[in-house]
Short mmCIF file of C-alpha atoms in Angstrom, two decimals:
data_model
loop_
_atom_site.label_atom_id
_atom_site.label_comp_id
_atom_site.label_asym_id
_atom_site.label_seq_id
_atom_site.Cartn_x
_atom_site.Cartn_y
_atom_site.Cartn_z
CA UNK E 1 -4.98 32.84 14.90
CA UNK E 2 -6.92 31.20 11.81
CA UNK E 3 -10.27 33.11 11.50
CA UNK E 4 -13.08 31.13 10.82
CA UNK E 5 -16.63 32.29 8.89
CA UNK E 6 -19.99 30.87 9.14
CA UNK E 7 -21.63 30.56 5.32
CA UNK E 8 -25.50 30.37 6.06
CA UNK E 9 -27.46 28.58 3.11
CA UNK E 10 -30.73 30.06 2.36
CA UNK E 11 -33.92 29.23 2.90
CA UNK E 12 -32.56 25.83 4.85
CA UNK E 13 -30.85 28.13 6.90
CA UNK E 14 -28.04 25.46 7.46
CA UNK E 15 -24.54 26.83 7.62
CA UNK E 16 -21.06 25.40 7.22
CA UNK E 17 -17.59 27.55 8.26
CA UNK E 18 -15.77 27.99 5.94
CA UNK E 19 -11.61 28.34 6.90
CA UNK E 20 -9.41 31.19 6.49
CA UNK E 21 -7.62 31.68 2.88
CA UNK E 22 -10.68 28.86 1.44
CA UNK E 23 -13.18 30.42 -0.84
CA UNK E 24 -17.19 29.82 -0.70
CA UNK E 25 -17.23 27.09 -2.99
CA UNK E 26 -14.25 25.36 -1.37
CA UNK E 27 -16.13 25.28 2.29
CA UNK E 28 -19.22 24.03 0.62
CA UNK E 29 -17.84 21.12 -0.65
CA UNK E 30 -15.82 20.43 1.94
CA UNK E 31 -18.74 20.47 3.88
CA UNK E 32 -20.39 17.92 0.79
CA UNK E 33 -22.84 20.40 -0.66
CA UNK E 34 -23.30 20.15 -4.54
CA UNK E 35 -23.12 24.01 -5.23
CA UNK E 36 -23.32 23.68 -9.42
CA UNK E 37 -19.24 24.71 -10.56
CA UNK E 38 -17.10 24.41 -13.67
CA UNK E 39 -14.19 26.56 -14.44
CA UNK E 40 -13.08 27.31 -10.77
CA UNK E 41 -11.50 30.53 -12.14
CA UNK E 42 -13.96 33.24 -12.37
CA UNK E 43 -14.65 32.71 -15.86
CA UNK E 44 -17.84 30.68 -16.28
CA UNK E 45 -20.60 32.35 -13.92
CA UNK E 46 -22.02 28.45 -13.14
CA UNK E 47 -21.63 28.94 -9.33
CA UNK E 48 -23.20 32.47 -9.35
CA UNK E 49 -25.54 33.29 -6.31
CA UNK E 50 -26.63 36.36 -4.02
CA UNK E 51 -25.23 36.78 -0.89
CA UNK E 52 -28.18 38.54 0.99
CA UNK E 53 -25.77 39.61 4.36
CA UNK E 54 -22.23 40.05 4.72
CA UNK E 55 -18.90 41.13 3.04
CA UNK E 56 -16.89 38.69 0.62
CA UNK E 57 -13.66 39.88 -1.66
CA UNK E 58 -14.95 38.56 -4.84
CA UNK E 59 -11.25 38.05 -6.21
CA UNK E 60 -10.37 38.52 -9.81
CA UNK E 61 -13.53 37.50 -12.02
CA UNK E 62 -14.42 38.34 -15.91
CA UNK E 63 -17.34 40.71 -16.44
CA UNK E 64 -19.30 38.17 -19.08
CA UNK E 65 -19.38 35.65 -16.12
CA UNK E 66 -20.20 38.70 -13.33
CA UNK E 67 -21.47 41.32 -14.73
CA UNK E 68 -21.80 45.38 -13.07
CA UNK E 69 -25.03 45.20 -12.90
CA UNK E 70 -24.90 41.86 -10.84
CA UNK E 71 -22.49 42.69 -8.81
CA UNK E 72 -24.77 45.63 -7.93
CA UNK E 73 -28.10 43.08 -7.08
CA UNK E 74 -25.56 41.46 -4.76
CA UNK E 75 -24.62 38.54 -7.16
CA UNK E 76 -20.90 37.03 -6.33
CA UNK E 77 -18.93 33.47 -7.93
CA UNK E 78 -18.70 31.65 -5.17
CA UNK E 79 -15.51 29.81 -6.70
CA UNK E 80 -13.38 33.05 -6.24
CA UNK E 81 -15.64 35.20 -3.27
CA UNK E 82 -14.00 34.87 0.25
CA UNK E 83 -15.64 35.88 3.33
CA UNK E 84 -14.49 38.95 5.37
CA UNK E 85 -17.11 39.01 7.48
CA UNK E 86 -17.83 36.37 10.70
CA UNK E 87 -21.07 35.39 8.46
CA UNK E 88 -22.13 35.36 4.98
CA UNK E 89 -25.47 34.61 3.93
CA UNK E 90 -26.22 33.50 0.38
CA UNK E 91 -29.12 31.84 -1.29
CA UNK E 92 -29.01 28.56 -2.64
CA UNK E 93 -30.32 25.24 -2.51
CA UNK E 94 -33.38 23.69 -0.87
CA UNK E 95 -35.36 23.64 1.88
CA UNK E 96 -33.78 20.75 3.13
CA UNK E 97 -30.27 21.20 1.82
CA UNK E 98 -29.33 18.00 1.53
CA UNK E 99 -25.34 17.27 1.46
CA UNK E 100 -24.66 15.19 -1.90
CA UNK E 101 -21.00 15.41 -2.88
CA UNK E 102 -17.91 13.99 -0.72
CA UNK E 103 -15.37 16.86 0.37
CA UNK E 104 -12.38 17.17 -1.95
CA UNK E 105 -9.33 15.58 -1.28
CA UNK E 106 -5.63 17.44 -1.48
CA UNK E 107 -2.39 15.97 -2.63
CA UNK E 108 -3.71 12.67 -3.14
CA UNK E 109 -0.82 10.41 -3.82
CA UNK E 110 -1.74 7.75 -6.87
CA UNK E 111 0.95 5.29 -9.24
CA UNK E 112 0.27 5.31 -12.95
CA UNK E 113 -0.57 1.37 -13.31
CA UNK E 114 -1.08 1.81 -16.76
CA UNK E 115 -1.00 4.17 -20.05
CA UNK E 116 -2.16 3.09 -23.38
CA UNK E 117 -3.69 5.46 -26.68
CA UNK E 118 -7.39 5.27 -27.53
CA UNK E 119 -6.57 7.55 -30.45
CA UNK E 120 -4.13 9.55 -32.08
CA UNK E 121 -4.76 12.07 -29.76
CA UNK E 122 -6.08 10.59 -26.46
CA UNK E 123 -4.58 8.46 -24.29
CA UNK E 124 -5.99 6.73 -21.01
CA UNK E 125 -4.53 6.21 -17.87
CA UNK E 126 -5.45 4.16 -15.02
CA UNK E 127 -4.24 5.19 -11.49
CA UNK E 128 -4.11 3.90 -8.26
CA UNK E 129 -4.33 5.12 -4.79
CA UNK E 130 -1.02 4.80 -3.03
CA UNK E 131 -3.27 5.38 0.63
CA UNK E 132 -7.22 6.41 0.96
CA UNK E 133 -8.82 5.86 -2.25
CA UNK E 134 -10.37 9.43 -3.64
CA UNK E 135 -14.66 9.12 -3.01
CA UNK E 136 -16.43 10.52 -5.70
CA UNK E 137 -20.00 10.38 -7.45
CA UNK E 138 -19.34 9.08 -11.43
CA UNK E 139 -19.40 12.69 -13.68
CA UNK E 140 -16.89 14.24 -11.28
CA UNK E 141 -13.23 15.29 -11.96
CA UNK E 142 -9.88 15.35 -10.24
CA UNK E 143 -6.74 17.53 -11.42
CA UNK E 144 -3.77 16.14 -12.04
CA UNK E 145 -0.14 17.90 -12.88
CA UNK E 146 3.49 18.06 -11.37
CA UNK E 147 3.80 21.55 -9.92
CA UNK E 148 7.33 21.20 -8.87
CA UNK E 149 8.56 20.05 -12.20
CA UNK E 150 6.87 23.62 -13.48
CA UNK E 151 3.60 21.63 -14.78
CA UNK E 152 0.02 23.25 -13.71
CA UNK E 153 -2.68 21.02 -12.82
CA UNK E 154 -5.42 20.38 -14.90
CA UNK E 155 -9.12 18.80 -14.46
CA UNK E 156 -9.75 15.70 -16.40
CA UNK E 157 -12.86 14.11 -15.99
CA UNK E 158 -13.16 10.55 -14.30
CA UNK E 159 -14.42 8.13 -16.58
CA UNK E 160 -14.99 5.09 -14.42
CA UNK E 161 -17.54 4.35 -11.69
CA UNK E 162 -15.63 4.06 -8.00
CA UNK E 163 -14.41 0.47 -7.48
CA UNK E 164 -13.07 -1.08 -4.36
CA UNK E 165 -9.03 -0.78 -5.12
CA UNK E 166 -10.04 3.08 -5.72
CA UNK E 167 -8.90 2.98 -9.25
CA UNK E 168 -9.42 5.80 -11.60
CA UNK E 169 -9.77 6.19 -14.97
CA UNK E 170 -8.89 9.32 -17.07
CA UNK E 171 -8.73 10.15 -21.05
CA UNK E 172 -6.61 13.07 -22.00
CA UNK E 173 -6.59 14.58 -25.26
CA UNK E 174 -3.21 16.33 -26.37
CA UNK E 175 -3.69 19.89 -26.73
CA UNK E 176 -1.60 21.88 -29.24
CA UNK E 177 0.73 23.92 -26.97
CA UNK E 178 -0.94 21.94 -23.45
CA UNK E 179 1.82 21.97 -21.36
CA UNK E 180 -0.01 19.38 -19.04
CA UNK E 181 -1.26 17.07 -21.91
CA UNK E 182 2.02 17.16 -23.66
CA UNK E 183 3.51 16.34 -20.23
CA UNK E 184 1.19 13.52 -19.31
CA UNK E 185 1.52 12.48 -23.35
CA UNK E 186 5.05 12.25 -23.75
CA UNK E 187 7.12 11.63 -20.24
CA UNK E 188 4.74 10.80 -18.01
CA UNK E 189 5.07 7.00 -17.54
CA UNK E 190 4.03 3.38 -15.64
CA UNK E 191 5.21 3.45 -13.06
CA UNK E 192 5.69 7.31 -11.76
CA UNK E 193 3.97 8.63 -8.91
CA UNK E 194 1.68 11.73 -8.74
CA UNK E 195 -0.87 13.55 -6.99
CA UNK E 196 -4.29 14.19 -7.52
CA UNK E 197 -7.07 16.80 -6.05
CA UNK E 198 -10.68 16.45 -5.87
CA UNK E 199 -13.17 15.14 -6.45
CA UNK E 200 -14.77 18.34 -7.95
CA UNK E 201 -17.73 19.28 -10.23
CA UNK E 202 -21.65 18.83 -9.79
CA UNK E 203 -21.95 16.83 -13.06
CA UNK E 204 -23.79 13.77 -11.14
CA UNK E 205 -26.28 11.72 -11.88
CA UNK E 206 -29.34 11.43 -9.80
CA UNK E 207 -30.77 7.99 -8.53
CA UNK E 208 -34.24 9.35 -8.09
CA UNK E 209 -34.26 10.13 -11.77
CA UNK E 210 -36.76 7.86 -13.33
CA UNK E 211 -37.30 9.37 -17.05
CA UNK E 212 -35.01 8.51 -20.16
CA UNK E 213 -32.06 9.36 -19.95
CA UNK E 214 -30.11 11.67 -23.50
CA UNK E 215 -26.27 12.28 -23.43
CA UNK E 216 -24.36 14.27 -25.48
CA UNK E 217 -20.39 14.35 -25.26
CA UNK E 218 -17.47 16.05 -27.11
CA UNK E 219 -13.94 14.84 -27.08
CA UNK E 220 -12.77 13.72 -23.57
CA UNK E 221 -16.23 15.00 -22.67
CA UNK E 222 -17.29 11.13 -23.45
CA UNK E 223 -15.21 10.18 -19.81
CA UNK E 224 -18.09 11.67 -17.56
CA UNK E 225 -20.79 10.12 -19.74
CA UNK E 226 -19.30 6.81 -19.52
CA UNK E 227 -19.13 6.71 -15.96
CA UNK E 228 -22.87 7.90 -15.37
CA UNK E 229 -23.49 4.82 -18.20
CA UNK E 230 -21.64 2.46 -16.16
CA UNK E 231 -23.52 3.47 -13.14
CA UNK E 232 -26.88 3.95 -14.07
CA UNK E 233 -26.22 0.23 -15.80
CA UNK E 234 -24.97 -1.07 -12.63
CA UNK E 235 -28.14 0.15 -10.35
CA UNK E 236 -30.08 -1.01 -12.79
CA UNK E 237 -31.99 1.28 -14.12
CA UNK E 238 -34.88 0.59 -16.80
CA UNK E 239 -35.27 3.73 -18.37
CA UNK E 240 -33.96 3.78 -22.19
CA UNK E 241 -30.80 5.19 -22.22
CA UNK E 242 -29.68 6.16 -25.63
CA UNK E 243 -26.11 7.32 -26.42
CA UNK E 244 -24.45 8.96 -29.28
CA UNK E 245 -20.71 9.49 -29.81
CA UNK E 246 -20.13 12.17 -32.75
CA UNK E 247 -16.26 12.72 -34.03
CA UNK E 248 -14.51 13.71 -37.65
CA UNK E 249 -13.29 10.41 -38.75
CA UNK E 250 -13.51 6.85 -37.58
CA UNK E 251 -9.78 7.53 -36.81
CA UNK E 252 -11.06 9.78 -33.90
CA UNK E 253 -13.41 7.14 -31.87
CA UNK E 254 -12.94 4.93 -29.04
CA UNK E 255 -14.37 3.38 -26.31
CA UNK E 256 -16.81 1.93 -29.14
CA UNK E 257 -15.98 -1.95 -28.21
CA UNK E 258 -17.26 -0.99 -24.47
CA UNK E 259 -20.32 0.62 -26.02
CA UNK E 260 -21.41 -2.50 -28.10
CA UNK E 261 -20.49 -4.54 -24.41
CA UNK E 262 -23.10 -2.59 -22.48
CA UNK E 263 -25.86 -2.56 -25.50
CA UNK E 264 -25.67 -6.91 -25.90
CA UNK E 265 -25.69 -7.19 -21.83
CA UNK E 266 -28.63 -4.21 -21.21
CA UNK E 267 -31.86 -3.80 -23.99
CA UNK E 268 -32.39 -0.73 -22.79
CA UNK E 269 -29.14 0.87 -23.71
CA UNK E 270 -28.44 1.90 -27.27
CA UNK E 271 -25.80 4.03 -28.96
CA UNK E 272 -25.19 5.58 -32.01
CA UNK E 273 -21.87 7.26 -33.91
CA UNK E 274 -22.05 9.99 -36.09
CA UNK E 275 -19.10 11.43 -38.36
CA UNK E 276 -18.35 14.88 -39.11
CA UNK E 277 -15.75 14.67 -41.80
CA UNK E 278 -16.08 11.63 -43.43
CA UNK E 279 -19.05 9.21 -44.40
CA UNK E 280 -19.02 5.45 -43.19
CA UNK E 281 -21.10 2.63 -43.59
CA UNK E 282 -22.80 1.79 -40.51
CA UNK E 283 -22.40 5.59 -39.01
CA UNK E 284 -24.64 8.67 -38.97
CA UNK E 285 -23.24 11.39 -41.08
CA UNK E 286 -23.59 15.45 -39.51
CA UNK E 287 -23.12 17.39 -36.17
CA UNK E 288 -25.65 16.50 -33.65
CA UNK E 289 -27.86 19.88 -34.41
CA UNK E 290 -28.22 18.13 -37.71
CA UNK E 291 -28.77 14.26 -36.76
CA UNK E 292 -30.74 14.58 -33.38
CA UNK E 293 -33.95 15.80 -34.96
CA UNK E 294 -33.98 12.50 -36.87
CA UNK E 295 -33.63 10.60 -33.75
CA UNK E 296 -35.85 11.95 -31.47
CA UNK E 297 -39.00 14.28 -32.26
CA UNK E 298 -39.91 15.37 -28.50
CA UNK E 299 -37.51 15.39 -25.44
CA UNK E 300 -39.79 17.15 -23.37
CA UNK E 301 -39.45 13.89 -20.84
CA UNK E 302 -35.78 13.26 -21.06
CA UNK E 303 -33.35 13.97 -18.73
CA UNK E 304 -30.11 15.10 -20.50
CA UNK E 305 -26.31 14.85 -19.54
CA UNK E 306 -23.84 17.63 -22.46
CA UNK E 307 -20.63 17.65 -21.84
CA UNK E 308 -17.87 19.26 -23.71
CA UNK E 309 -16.40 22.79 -25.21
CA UNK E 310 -18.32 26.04 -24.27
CA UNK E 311 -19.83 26.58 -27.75
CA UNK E 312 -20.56 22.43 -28.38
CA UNK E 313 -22.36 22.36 -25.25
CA UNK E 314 -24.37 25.87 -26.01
CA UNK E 315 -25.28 23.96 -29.49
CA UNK E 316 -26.50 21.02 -27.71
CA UNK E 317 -28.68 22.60 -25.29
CA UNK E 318 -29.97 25.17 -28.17
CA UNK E 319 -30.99 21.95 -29.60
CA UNK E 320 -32.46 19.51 -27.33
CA UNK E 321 -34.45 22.91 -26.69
CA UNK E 322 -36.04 23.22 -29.45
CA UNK E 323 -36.68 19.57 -29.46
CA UNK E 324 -38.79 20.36 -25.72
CA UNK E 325 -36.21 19.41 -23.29
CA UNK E 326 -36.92 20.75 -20.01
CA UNK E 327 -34.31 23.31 -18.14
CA UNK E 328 -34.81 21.51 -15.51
CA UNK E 329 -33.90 18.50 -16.82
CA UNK E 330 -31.20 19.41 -18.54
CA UNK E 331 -27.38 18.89 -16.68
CA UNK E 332 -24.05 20.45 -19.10
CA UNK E 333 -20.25 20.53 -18.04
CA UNK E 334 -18.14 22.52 -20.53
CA UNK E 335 -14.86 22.03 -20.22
CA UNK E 336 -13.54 25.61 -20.70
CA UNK E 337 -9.53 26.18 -20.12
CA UNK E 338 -9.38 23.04 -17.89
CA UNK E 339 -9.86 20.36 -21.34
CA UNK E 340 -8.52 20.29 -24.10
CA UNK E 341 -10.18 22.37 -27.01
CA UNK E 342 -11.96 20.61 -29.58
CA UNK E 343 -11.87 21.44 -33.35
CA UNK E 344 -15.10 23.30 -34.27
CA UNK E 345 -16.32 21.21 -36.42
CA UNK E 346 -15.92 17.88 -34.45
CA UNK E 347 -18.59 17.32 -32.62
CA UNK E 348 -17.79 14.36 -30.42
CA UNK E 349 -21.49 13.70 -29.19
CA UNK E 350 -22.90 10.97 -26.69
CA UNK E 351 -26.43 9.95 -26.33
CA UNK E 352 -27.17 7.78 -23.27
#
């Protein structure tokens, strides 16, 4: 007999049931809620609430993501807690508790129409749904990997906004030692099947927003941020959306031609490259700590989209800080384990 729990949201007092064997975070999605989630592993502490009633096995977490003392107040991660009890109550969201993402899909099966490099490290591929096309919002992520063959599934960021034939769009930077990267790198071909999971992630845009719009990116980070571009360009919005692509060399950026597409078609779009190891005519020269200040003076009424490694993103929002950016306004996804890791010193920034 499958045992089923309630999860009741605080203060909507709204619930969802969540199956046996699925954690917290799994039911809430599946149930469309956006509960905020990166690393999926215990590791991050991004989907870290109280549970005010009932009994959950928190699962294996790291302390710097949960610490004693949290535990203590109550404080789980809802990506590895599973109920044991009939209900669990835990506070989060809004009064209302609106549902905004679309429950995740399993073993999604998808062809590999096409593979071609962007750079010496980063290829894209473009896949197609062999069935039900995967619904997502643009800044989400799907993993992708061949378990039977002995390769692990990793989360790659979607880079495209959803289109009728359900394509999707992923960039995936070769990590030294990557099993999954080398994989999709070197075998993986036009042609071959696989299967995909998700959509996951709480990296969305929001169509109420109505402020300027500031997006910094490192590495394959730059895949989320160009599909919030594409859609905040397709809705129309009117806000100025500035957008900044940082990397070592010229060698190391792409999706540039795109960029100069959407600035001649939309006034209020405009993007900048900046280079960390090299100096180029016609590019900014530094790591963004060092270039944003001379771009913008006061970000107090921006909304801002980071994505990237742990300690880019911490250097982005230390920065935009400082420069008045709101916490509230401020959205990151770092890519921990599930990207590639990025060189320290290449800071592969967008601006929208």
């Amino acid at each position: 007999m499958t045992n089923i729990a309630r999860i009741i949201l605080q203060p909507s007092g709204k619930s969802v049931t969540c199956a046996d064997g699925d954690t917290v975070l799994m039911a809430l999605e599946k149930a469309g809620y956006a509960l905020p989630n990166n690393c999926r592993a215990g590791a991050c502490g991004e989907c870290k609430v109280k549970v005010t009633s009932g009994q959950f096995d928190q699962g294996m977490v790291l302390d710097m993501a949960l610490s004693r003392d949290e535990r203590r107040q109550g404080y789980g991660l809802m990506c590895m807690a599973k109920p044991i009890s009939d209900e669990l109550s835990i506070e989060w969201g809004t009064a209302d508790a609106r549902p905004k993402l679309f429950p995740p899909r399993d073993a999604a099966l998808f062809v590999l129409t096409d593979k071609h490099r962007l750079t010496e490290r980063v290829v894209e591929l473009r896949l197609r749904p062999v069935g039900e096309p995967i619904r997502y919002w643009p800044g989400q992520y799907v993993t992708l990997g061949h378990p039977d063959a002995g390769i692990p599934a990793r989360a790659y960021s979607i880079a495209n906004t959803p289109r009728p034939d359900g394509e999707l769009v992923l960039q995936v930077a070769r990590a030294d030692g990557g099993i999954t990267s080398n994989w999709i790198h070197d075998q993986l071909q036009p042609g071959d099947s696989v299967t995909l999971a998700g959509a996951y992630g709480s990296f969305i845009g929001d169509p109420s927003v109505d402020t300027p719009v500031l997006c910094l990116a490192a590495g394959t980070g730059l895949a989320p941020i160009l599909a919030l571009t594409e859609a905040a360009l397709r809705r129309g919005f009117r806000q100025p959306v500035s957008l900044i692509f940082s990397a070592r060399s010229r060698a190391d950026v792409y999706s540039q031609g795109l960029m100069a597409w959407w600035r001649s078609r939309h006034p209020g779009l405009d993007y900048k490259i900046t280079l960390t190891r090299e100096k180029q005519d016609g590019y900014l020269a530094g790591r963004i700590r060092a270039v944003l200040p001379g771009l913008f003076s006061d970000l107090s009424k921006h909304t801002i989209f980071v994505a990237g490694s742990p300690p880019f993103v911490d250097s982005c929002v230390a920065t935009v800080k400082a420069l008045g950016a709101q916490s509230t306004l401020i959205h990151t996804e770092a890519f921990f384990a599930r990207q590639q890791p990025i060189a320290p010193d290449a800071d592969h920034l967008l601006v929208i």
